[in-house]
mmCIF file of N, CA and C in Angstrom:
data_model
loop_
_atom_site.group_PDB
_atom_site.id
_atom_site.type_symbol
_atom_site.label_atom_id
_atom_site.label_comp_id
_atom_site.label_asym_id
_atom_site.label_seq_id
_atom_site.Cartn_x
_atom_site.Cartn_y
_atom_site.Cartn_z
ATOM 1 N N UNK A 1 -21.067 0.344 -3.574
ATOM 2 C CA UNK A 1 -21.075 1.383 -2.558
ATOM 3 C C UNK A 1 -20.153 0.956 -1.429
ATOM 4 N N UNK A 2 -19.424 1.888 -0.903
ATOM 5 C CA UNK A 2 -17.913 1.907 0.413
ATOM 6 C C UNK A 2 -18.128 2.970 0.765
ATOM 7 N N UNK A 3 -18.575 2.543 2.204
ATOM 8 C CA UNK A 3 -18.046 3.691 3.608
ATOM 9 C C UNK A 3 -17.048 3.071 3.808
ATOM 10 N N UNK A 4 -15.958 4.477 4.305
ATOM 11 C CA UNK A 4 -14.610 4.752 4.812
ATOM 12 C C UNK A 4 -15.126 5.428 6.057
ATOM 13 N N UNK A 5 -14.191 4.898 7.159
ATOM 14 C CA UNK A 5 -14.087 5.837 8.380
ATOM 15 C C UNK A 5 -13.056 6.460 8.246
ATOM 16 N N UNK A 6 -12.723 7.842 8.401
ATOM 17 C CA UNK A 6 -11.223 8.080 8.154
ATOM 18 C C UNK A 6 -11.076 9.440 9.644
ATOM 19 N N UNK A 7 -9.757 9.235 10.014
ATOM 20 C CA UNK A 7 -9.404 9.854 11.507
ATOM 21 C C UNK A 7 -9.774 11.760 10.891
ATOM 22 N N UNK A 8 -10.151 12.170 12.121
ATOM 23 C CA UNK A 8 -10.995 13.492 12.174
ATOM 24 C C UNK A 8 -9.330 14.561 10.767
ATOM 25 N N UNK A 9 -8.264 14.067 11.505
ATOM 26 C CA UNK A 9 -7.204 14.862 10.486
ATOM 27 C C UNK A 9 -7.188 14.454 9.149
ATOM 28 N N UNK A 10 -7.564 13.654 8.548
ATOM 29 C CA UNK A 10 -7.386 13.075 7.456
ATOM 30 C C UNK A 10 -8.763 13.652 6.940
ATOM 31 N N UNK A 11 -9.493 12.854 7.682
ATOM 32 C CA UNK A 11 -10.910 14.013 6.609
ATOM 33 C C UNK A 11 -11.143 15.675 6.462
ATOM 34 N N UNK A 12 -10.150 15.907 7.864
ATOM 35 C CA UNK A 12 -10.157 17.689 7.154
ATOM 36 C C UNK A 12 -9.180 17.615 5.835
ATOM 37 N N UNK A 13 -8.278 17.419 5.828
ATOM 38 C CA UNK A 13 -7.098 17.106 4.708
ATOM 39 C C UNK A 13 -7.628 16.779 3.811
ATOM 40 N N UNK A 14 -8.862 16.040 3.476
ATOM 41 C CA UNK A 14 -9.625 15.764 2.544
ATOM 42 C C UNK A 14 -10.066 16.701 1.724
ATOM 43 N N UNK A 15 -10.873 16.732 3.009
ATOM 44 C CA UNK A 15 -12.144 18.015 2.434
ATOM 45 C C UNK A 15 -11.490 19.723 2.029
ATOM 46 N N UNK A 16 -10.270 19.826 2.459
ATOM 47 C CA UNK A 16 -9.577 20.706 2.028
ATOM 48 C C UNK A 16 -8.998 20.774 0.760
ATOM 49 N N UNK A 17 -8.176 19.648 0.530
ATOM 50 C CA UNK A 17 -8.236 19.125 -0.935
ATOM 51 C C UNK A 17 -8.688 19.060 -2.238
ATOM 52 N N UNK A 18 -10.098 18.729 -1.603
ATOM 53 C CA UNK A 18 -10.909 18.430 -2.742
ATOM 54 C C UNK A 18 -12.074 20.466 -2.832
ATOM 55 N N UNK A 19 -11.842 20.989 -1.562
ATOM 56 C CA UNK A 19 -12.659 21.900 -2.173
ATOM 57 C C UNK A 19 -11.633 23.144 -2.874
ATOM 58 N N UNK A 20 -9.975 22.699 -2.552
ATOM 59 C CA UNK A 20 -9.075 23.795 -3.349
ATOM 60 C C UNK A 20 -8.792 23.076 -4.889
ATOM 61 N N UNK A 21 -8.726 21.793 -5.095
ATOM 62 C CA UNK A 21 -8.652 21.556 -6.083
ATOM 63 C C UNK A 21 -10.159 21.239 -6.837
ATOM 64 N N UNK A 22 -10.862 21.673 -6.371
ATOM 65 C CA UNK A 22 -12.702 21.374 -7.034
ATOM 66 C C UNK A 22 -12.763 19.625 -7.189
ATOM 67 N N UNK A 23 -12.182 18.606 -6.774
ATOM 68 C CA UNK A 23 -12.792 17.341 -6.600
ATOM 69 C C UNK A 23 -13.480 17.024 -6.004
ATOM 70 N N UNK A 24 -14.301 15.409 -6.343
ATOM 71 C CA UNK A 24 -14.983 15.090 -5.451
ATOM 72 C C UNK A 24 -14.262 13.988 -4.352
ATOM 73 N N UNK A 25 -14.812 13.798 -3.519
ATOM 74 C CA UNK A 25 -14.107 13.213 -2.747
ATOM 75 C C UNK A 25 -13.727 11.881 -2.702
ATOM 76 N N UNK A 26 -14.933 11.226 -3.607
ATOM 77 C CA UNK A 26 -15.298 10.187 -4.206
ATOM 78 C C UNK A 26 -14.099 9.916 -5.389
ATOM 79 N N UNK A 27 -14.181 10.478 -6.124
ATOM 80 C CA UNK A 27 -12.853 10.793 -7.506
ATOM 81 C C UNK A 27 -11.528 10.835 -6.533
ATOM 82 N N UNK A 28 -11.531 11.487 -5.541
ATOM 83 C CA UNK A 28 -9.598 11.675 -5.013
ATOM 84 C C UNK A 28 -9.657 10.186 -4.388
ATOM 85 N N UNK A 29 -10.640 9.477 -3.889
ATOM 86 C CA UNK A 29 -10.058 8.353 -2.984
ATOM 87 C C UNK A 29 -10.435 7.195 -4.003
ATOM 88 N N UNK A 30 -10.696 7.148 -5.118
ATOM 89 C CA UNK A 30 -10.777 5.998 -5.932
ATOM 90 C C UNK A 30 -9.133 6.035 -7.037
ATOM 91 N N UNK A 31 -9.158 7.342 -7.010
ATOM 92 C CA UNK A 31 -7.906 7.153 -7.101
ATOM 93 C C UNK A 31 -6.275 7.180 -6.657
ATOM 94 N N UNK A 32 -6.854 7.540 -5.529
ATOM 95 C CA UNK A 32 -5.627 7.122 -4.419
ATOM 96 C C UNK A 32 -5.976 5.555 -4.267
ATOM 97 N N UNK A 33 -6.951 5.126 -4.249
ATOM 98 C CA UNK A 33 -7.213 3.533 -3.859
ATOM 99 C C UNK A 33 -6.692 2.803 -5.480
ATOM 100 N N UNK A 34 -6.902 2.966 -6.383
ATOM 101 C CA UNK A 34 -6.392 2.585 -7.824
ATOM 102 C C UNK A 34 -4.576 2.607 -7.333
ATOM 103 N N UNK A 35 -3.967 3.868 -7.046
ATOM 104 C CA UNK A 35 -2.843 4.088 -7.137
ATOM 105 C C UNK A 35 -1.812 3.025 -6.026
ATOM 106 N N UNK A 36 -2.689 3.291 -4.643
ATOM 107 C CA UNK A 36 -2.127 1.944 -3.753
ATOM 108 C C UNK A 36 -2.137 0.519 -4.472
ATOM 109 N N UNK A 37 -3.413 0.463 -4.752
ATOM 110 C CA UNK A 37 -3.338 -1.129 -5.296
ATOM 111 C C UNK A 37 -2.189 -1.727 -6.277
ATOM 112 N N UNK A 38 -2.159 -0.894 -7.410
ATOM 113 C CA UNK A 38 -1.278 -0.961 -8.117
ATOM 114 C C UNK A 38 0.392 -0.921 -7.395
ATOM 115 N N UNK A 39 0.833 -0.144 -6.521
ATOM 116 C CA UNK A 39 2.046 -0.109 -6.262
ATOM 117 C C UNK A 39 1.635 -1.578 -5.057
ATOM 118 N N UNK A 40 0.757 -1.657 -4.375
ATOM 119 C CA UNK A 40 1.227 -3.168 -3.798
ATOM 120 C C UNK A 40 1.194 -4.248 -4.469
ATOM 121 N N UNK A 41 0.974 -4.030 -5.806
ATOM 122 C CA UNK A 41 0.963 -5.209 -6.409
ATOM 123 C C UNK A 41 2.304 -5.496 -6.803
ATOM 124 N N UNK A 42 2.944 -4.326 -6.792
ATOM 125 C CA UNK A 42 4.168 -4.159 -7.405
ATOM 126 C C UNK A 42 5.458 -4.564 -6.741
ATOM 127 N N UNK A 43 4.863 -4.381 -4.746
ATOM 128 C CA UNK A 43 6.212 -4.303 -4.355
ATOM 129 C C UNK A 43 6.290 -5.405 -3.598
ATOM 130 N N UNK A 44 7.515 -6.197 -3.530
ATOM 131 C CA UNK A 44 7.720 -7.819 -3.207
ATOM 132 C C UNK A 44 7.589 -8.199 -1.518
ATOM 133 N N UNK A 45 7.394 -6.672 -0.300
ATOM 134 C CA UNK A 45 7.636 -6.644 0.316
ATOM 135 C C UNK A 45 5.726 -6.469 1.090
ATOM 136 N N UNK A 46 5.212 -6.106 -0.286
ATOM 137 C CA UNK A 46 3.747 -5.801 0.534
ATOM 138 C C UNK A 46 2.964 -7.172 1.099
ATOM 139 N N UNK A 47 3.663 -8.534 0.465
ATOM 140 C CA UNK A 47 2.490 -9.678 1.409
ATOM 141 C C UNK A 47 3.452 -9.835 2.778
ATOM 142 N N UNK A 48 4.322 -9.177 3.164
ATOM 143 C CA UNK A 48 4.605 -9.803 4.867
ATOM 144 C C UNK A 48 3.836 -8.077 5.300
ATOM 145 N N UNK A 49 3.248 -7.096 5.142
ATOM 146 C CA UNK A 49 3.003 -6.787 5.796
ATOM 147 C C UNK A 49 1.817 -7.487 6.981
ATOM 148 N N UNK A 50 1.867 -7.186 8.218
ATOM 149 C CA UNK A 50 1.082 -7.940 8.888
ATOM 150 C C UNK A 50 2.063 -9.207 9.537
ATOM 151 N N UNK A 51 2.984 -9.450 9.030
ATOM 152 C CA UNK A 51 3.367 -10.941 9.680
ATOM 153 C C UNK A 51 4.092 -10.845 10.801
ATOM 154 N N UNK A 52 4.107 -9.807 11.164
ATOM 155 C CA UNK A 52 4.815 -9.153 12.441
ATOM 156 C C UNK A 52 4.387 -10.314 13.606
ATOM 157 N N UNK A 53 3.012 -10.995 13.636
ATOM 158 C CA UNK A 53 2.689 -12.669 14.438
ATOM 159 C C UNK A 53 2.852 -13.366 13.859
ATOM 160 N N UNK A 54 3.419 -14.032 12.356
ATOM 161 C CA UNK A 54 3.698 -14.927 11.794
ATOM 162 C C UNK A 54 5.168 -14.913 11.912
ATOM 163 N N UNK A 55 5.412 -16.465 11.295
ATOM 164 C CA UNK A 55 7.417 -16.747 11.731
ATOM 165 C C UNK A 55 7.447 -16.477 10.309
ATOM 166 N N UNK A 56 8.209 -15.166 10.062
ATOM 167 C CA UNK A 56 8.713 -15.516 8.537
ATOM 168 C C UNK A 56 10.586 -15.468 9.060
ATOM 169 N N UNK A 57 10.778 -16.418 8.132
ATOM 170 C CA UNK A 57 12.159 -16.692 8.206
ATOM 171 C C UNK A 57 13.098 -15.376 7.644
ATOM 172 N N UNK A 58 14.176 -15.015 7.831
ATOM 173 C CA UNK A 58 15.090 -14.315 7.208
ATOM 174 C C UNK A 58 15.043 -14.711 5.327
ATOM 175 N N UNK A 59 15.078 -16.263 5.476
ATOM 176 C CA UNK A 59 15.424 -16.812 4.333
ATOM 177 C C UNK A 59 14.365 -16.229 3.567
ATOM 178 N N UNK A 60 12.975 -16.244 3.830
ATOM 179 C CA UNK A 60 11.761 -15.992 3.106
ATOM 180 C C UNK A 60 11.684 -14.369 2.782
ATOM 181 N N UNK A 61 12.319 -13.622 3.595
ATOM 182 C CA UNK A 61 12.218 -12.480 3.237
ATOM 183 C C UNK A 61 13.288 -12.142 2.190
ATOM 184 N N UNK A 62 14.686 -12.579 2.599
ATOM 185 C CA UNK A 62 15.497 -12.617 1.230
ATOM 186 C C UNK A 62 14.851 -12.808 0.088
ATOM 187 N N UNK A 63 14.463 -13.877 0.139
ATOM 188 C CA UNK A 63 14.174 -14.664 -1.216
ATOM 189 C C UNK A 63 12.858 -13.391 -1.954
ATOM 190 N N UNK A 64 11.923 -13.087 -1.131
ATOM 191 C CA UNK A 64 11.232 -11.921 -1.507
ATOM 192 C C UNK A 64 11.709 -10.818 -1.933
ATOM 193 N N UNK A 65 12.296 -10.609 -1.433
ATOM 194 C CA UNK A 65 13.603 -8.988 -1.736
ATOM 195 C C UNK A 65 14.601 -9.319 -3.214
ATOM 196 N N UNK A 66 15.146 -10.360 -3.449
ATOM 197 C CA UNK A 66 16.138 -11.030 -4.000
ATOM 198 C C UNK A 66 16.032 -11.780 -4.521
ATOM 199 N N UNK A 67 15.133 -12.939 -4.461
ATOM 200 C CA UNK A 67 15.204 -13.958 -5.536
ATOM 201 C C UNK A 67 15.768 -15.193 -5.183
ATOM 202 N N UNK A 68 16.012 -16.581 -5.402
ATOM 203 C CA UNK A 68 16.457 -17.050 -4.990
ATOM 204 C C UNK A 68 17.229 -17.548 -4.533
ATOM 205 N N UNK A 69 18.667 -16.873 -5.443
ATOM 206 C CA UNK A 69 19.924 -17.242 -5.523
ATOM 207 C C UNK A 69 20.405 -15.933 -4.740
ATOM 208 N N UNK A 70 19.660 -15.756 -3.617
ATOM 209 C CA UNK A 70 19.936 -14.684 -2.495
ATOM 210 C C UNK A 70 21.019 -14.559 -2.013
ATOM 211 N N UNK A 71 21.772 -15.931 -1.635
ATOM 212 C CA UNK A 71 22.721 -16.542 -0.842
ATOM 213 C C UNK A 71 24.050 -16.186 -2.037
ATOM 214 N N UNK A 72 24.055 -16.054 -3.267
ATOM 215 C CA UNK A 72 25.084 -16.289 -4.203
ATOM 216 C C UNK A 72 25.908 -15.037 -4.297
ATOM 217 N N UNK A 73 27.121 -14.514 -4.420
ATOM 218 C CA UNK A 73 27.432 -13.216 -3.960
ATOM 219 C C UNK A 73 27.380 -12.655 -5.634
#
C-alpha cells in the first residue's frame, strides 16, 4: 500500500483521465510509475539528478554521456 500527495492540478488531470478513459487511478499511476522506472533505468543522465550540491566534475558527466574515451575525437 502507497499514498501519493499529488498538487491540487495534477489530481484534477487525474481524475479527469481516468473517468474519460474508465481507469482506475490506481492502474494509470502504476503504470506511469512502471514506465518512469524503466526509462530511468535507461538513461545515463538520471543518477546526477539531484547533484546540483554535489561536485560532479565535467569529466564525470562526459564519461556518463559518452563513455570513456570521451576525450578521443
Amino acid at each position: 500500500m502507497l499514498s501519493v500527495r499529488l498538487a491540487p492540478d495534477l489530481a484534477t488531470e487525474l481524475d479527469v483521465f481516468c473517468a474519460t478513459g474508465e481507469q482506475s487511478k490506481s492502474k494509470v499511476v502504476q503504470l506511469a510509475l512502471r514506465n518512469f522506472l524503466r526509462d530511468a533505468r535507461d538513461d545515463p543522465f538520471f543518477g546526477l539528478i539531484g547533484s546540483g550540491n554535489r561536485a560532479c566534475t565535467t569529466d564525470q558527466v562526459m564519461r556518463a554521456s559518452r563513455g570513456d574515451d570521451w576525450r578521443q575525437p
